[in-house]
PDB file of C-alpha atoms in Angstrom:
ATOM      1  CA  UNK T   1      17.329   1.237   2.386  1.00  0.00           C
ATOM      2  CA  UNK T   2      14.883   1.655  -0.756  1.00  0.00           C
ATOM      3  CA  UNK T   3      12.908  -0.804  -2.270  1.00  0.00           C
ATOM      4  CA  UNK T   4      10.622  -0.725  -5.499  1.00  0.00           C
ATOM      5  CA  UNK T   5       7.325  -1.741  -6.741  1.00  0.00           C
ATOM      6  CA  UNK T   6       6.374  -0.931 -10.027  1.00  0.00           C
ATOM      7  CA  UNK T   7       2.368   0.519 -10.189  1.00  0.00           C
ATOM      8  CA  UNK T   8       1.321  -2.019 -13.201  1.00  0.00           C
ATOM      9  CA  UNK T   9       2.253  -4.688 -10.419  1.00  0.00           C
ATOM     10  CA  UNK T  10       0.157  -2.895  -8.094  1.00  0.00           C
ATOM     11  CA  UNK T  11      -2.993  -2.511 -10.741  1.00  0.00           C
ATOM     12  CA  UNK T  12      -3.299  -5.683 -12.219  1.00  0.00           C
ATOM     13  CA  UNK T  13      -0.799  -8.367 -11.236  1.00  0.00           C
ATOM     14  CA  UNK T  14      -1.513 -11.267  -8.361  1.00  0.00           C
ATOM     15  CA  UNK T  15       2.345 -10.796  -7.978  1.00  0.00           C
ATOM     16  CA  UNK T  16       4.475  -7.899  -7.045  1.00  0.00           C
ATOM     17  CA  UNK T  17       8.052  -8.323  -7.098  1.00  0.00           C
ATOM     18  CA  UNK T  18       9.674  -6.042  -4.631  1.00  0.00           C
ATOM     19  CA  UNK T  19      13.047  -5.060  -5.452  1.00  0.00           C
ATOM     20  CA  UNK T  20      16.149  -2.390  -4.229  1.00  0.00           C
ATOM     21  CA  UNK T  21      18.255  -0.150  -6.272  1.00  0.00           C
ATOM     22  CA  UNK T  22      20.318  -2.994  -7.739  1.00  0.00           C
ATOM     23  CA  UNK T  23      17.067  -5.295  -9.374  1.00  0.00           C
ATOM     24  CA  UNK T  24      17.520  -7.589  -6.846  1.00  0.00           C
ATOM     25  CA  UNK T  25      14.190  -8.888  -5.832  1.00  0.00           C
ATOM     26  CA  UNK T  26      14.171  -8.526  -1.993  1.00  0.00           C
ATOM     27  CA  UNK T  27      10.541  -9.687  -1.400  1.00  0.00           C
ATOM     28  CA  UNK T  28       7.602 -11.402  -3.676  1.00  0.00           C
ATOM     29  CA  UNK T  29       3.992 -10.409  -2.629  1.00  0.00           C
ATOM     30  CA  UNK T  30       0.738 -12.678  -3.819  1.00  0.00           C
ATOM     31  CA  UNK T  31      -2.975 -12.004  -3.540  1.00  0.00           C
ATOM     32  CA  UNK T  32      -4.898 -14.708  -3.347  1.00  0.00           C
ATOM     33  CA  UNK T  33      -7.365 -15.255  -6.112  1.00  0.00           C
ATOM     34  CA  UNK T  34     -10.416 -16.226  -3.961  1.00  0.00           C
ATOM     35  CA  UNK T  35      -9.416 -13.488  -1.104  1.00  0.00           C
ATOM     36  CA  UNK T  36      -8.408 -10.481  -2.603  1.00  0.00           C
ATOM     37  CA  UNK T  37      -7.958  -8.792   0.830  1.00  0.00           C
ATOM     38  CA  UNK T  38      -5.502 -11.570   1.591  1.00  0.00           C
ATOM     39  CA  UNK T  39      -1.579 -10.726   0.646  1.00  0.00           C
ATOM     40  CA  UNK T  40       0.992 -12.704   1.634  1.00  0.00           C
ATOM     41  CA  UNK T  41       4.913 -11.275   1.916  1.00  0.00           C
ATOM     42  CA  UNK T  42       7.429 -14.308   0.704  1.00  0.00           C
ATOM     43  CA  UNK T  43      11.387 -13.429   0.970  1.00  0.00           C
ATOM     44  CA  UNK T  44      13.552 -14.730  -1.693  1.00  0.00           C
ATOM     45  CA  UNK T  45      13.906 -18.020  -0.426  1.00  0.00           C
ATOM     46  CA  UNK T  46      10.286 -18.431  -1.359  1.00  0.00           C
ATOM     47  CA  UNK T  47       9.406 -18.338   2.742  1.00  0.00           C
ATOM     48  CA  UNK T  48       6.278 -16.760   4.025  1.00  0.00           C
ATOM     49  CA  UNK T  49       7.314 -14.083   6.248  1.00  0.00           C
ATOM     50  CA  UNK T  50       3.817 -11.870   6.423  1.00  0.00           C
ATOM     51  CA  UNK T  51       0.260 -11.456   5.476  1.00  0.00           C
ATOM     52  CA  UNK T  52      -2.152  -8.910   6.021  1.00  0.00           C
ATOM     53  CA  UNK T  53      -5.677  -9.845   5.845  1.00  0.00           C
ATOM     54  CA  UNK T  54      -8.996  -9.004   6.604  1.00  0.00           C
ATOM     55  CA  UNK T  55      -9.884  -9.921  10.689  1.00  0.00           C
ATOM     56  CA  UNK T  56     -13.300  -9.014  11.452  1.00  0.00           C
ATOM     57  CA  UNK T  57     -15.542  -7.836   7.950  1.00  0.00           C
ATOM     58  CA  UNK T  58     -18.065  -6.390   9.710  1.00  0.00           C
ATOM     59  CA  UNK T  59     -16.093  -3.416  11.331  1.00  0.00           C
ATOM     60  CA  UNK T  60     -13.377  -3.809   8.364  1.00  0.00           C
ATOM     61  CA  UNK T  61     -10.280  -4.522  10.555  1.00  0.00           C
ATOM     62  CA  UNK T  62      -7.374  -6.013   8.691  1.00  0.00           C
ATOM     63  CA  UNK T  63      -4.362  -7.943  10.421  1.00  0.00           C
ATOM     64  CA  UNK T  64      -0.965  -7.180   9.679  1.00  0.00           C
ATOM     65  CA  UNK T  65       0.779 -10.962  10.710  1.00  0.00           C
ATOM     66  CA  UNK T  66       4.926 -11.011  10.319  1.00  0.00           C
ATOM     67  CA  UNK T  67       6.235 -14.717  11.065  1.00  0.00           C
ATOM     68  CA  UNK T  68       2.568 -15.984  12.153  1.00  0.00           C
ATOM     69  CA  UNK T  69       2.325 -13.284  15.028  1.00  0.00           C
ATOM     70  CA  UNK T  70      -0.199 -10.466  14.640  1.00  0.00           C
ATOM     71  CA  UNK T  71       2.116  -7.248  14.410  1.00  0.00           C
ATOM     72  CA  UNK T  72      -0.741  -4.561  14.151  1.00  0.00           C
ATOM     73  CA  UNK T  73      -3.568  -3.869  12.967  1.00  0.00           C
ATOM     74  CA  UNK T  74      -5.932  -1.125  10.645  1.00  0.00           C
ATOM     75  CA  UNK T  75      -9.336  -0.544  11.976  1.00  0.00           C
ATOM     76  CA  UNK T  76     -10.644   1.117   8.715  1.00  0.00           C
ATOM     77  CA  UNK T  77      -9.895   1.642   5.274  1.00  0.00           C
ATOM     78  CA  UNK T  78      -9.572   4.843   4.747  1.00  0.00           C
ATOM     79  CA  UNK T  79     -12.494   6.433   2.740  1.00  0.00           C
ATOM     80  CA  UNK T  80     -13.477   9.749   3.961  1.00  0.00           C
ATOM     81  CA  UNK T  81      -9.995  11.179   5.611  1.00  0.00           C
ATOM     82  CA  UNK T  82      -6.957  10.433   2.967  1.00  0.00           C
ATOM     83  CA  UNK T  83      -4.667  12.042   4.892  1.00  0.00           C
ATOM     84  CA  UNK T  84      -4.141   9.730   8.035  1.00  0.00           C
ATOM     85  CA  UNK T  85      -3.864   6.152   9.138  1.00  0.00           C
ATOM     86  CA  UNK T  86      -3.165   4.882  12.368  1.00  0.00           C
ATOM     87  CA  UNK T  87      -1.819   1.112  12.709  1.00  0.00           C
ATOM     88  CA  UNK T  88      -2.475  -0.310  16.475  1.00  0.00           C
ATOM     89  CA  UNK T  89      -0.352  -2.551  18.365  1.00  0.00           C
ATOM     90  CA  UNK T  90       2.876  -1.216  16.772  1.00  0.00           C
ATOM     91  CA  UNK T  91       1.563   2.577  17.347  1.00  0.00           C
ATOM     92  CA  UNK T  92       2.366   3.596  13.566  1.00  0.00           C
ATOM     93  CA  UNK T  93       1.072   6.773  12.078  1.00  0.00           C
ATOM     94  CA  UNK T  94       0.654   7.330   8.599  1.00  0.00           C
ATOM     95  CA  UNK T  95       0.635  10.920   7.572  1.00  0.00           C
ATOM     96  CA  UNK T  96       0.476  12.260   3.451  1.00  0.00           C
ATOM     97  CA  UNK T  97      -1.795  12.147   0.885  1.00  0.00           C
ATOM     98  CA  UNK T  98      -2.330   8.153   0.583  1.00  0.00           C
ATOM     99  CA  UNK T  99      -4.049   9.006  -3.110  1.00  0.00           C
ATOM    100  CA  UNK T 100      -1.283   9.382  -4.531  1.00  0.00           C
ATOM    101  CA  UNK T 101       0.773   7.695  -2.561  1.00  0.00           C
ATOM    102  CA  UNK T 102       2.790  10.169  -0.859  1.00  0.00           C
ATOM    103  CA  UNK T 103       3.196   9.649   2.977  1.00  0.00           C
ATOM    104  CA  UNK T 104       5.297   8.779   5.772  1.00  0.00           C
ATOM    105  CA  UNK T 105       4.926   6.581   8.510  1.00  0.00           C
ATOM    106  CA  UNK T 106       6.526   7.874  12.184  1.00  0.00           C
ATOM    107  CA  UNK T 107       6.092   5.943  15.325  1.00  0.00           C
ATOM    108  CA  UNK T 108       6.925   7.956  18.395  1.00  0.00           C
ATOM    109  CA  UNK T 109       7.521  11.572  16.278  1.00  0.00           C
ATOM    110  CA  UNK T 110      10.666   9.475  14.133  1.00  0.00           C
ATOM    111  CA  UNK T 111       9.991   8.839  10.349  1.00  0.00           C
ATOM    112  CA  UNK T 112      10.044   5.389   9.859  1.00  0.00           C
ATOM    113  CA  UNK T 113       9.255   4.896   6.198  1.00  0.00           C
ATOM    114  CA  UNK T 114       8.779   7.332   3.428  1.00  0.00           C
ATOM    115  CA  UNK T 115       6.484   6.148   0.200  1.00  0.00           C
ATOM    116  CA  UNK T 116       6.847   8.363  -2.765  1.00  0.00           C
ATOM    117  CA  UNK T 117       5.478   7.728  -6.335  1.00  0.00           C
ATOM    118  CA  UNK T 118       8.684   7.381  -9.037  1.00  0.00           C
ATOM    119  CA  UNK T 119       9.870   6.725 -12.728  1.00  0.00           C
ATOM    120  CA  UNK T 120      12.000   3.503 -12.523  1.00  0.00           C
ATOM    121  CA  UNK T 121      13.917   2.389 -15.957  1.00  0.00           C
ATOM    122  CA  UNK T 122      12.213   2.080 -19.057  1.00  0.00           C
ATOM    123  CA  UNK T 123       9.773   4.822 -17.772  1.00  0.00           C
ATOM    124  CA  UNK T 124       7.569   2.701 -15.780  1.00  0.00           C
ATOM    125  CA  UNK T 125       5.897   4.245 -12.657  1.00  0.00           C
ATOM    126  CA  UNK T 126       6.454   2.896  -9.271  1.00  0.00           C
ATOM    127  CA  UNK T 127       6.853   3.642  -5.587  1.00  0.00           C
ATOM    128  CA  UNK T 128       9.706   4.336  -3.679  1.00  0.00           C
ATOM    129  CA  UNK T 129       9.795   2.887  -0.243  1.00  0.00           C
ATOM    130  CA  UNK T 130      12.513   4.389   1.797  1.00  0.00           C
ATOM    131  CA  UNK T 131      13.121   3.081   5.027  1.00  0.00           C
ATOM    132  CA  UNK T 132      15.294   3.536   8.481  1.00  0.00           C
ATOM    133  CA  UNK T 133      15.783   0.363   9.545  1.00  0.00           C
ATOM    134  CA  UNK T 134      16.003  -2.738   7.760  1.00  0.00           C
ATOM    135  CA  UNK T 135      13.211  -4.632  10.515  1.00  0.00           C
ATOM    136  CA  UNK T 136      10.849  -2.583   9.228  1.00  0.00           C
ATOM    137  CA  UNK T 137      11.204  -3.957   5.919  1.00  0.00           C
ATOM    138  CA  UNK T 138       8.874  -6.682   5.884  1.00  0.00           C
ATOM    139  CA  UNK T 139       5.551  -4.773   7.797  1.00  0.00           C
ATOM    140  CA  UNK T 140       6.250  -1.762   5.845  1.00  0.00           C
ATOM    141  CA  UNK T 141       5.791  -3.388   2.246  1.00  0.00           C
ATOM    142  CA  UNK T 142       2.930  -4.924   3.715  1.00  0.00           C
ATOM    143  CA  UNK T 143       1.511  -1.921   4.218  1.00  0.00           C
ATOM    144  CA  UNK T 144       2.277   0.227   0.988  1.00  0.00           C
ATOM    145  CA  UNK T 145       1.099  -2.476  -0.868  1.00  0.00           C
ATOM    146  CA  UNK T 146      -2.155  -2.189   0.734  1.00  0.00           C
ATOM    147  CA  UNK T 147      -2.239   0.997   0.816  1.00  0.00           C
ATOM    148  CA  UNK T 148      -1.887   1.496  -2.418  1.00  0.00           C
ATOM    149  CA  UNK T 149      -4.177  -1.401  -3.887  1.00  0.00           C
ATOM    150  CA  UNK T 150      -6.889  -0.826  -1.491  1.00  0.00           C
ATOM    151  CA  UNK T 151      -7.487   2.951  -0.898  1.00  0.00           C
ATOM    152  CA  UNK T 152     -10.841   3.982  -1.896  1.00  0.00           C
ATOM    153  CA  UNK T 153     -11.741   7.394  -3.515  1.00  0.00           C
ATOM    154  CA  UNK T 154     -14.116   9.271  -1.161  1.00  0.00           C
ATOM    155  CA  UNK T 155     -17.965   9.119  -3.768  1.00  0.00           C
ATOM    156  CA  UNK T 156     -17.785  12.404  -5.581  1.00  0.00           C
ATOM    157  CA  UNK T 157     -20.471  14.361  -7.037  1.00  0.00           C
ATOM    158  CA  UNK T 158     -21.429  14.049 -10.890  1.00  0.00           C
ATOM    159  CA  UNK T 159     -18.683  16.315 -12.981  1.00  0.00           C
ATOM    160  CA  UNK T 160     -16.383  16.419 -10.108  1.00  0.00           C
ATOM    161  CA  UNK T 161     -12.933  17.812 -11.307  1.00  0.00           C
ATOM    162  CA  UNK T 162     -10.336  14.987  -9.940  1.00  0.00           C
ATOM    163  CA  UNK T 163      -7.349  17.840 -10.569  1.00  0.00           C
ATOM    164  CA  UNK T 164      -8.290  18.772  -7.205  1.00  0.00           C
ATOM    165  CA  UNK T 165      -7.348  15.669  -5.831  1.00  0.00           C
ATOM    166  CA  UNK T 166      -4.122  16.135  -7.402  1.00  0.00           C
ATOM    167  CA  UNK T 167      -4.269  12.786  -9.627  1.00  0.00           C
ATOM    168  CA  UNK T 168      -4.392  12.375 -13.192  1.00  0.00           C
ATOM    169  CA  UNK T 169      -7.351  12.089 -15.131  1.00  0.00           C
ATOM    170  CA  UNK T 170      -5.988  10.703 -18.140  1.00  0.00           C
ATOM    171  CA  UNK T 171      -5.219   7.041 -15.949  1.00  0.00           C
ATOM    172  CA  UNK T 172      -7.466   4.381 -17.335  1.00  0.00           C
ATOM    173  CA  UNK T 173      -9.333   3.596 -13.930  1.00  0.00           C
ATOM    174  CA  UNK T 174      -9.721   7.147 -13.301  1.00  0.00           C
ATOM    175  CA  UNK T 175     -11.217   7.521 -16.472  1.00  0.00           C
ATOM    176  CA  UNK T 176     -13.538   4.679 -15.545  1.00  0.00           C
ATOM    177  CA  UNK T 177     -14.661   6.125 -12.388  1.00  0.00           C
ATOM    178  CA  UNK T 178     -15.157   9.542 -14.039  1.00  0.00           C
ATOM    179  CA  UNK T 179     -17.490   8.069 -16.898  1.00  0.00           C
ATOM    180  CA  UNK T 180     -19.171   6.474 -14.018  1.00  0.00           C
ATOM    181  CA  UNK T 181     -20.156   9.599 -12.208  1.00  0.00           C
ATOM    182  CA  UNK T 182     -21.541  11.451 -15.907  1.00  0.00           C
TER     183      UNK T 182
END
């Protein structure tokens, strides 16, 4: 199954509509405007099926919750190694380069969910979330969303060259944080 989120959603918005190969919006996600760390998962029944939010903000542990029972959890946001994030209680592994937001996530050595970066229609850019079984669905978003609106860039020196990082300079907040480090 694939599902869709375009990357304005992901930038700006307080909603991201969630959507397979057909349009159909499968699930809505919200942050909340006082919380930012807070996102809730709603189906299309407008039911609250998960959240992940921050548990304890002192060692930065975040909760993934699906139906009100806590389904795993992130002990760090990952800011020095971009290549790998491990999700307790469910025994996920996230392996790629979570920059750019190309990874999978394998629990016992099986690929559970692959996240790519895509062109949808009209040219806009979005992920691709491609998973094996439709369970997954819910905890997965969850977690590319996250992933992808929370990852911080490790602090590089003045004049770094962000081509190494693989990314694109010419993306507005990139060009932010480079005129930052001048």
């Amino acid at each position: 199954m694939e599902l869709y989120i375009r990357k304005a959603d992901l930038a700006v918005g307080n909603i991201l509509v969630v959507a397979n190969q057909s349009k159909e919006t499968i699930f809505i996600a919200a942050r909340d405007k006082e919380n930012p760390f807070l996102i809730k998962l709603y189906n299309r029944l407008n039911t609250l099926i998960g959240e992940i939010k921050l548990k304890n903000n002192f060692l930065k542990i975040y909760s993934i919750e699906i139906n009100g029972v806590e389904r795993a959890t992130i002990n760090a946001l990952p800011m020095i190694d971009l290549k790998y994030v491990y999700l307790s209680k469910v025994n996920w592994n996230v392996i790629g380069n979570l920059v750019i937001s190309k990874y999978h996530v394998t629990k016992g050595g099986k690929e559970i969910l692959q996240v790519q970066p895509t062109i949808l229609s009209q040219g806009h850019p979005g992920l691709e979330l491609s998973f094996k079984n439709l369970d997954d669905g819910p905890m997965g978003t969850l977690l590319a969303i996250f992933l992808n609106k929370y990852i911080k860039l490790p602090t590089l020196a003045p004049k770094t060259d962000l081509d190494n990082l693989n990314l694109k300079s010419k993306v507005s907040y990139l060009n932010n944080f480079k005129n930052k480090c001048n």
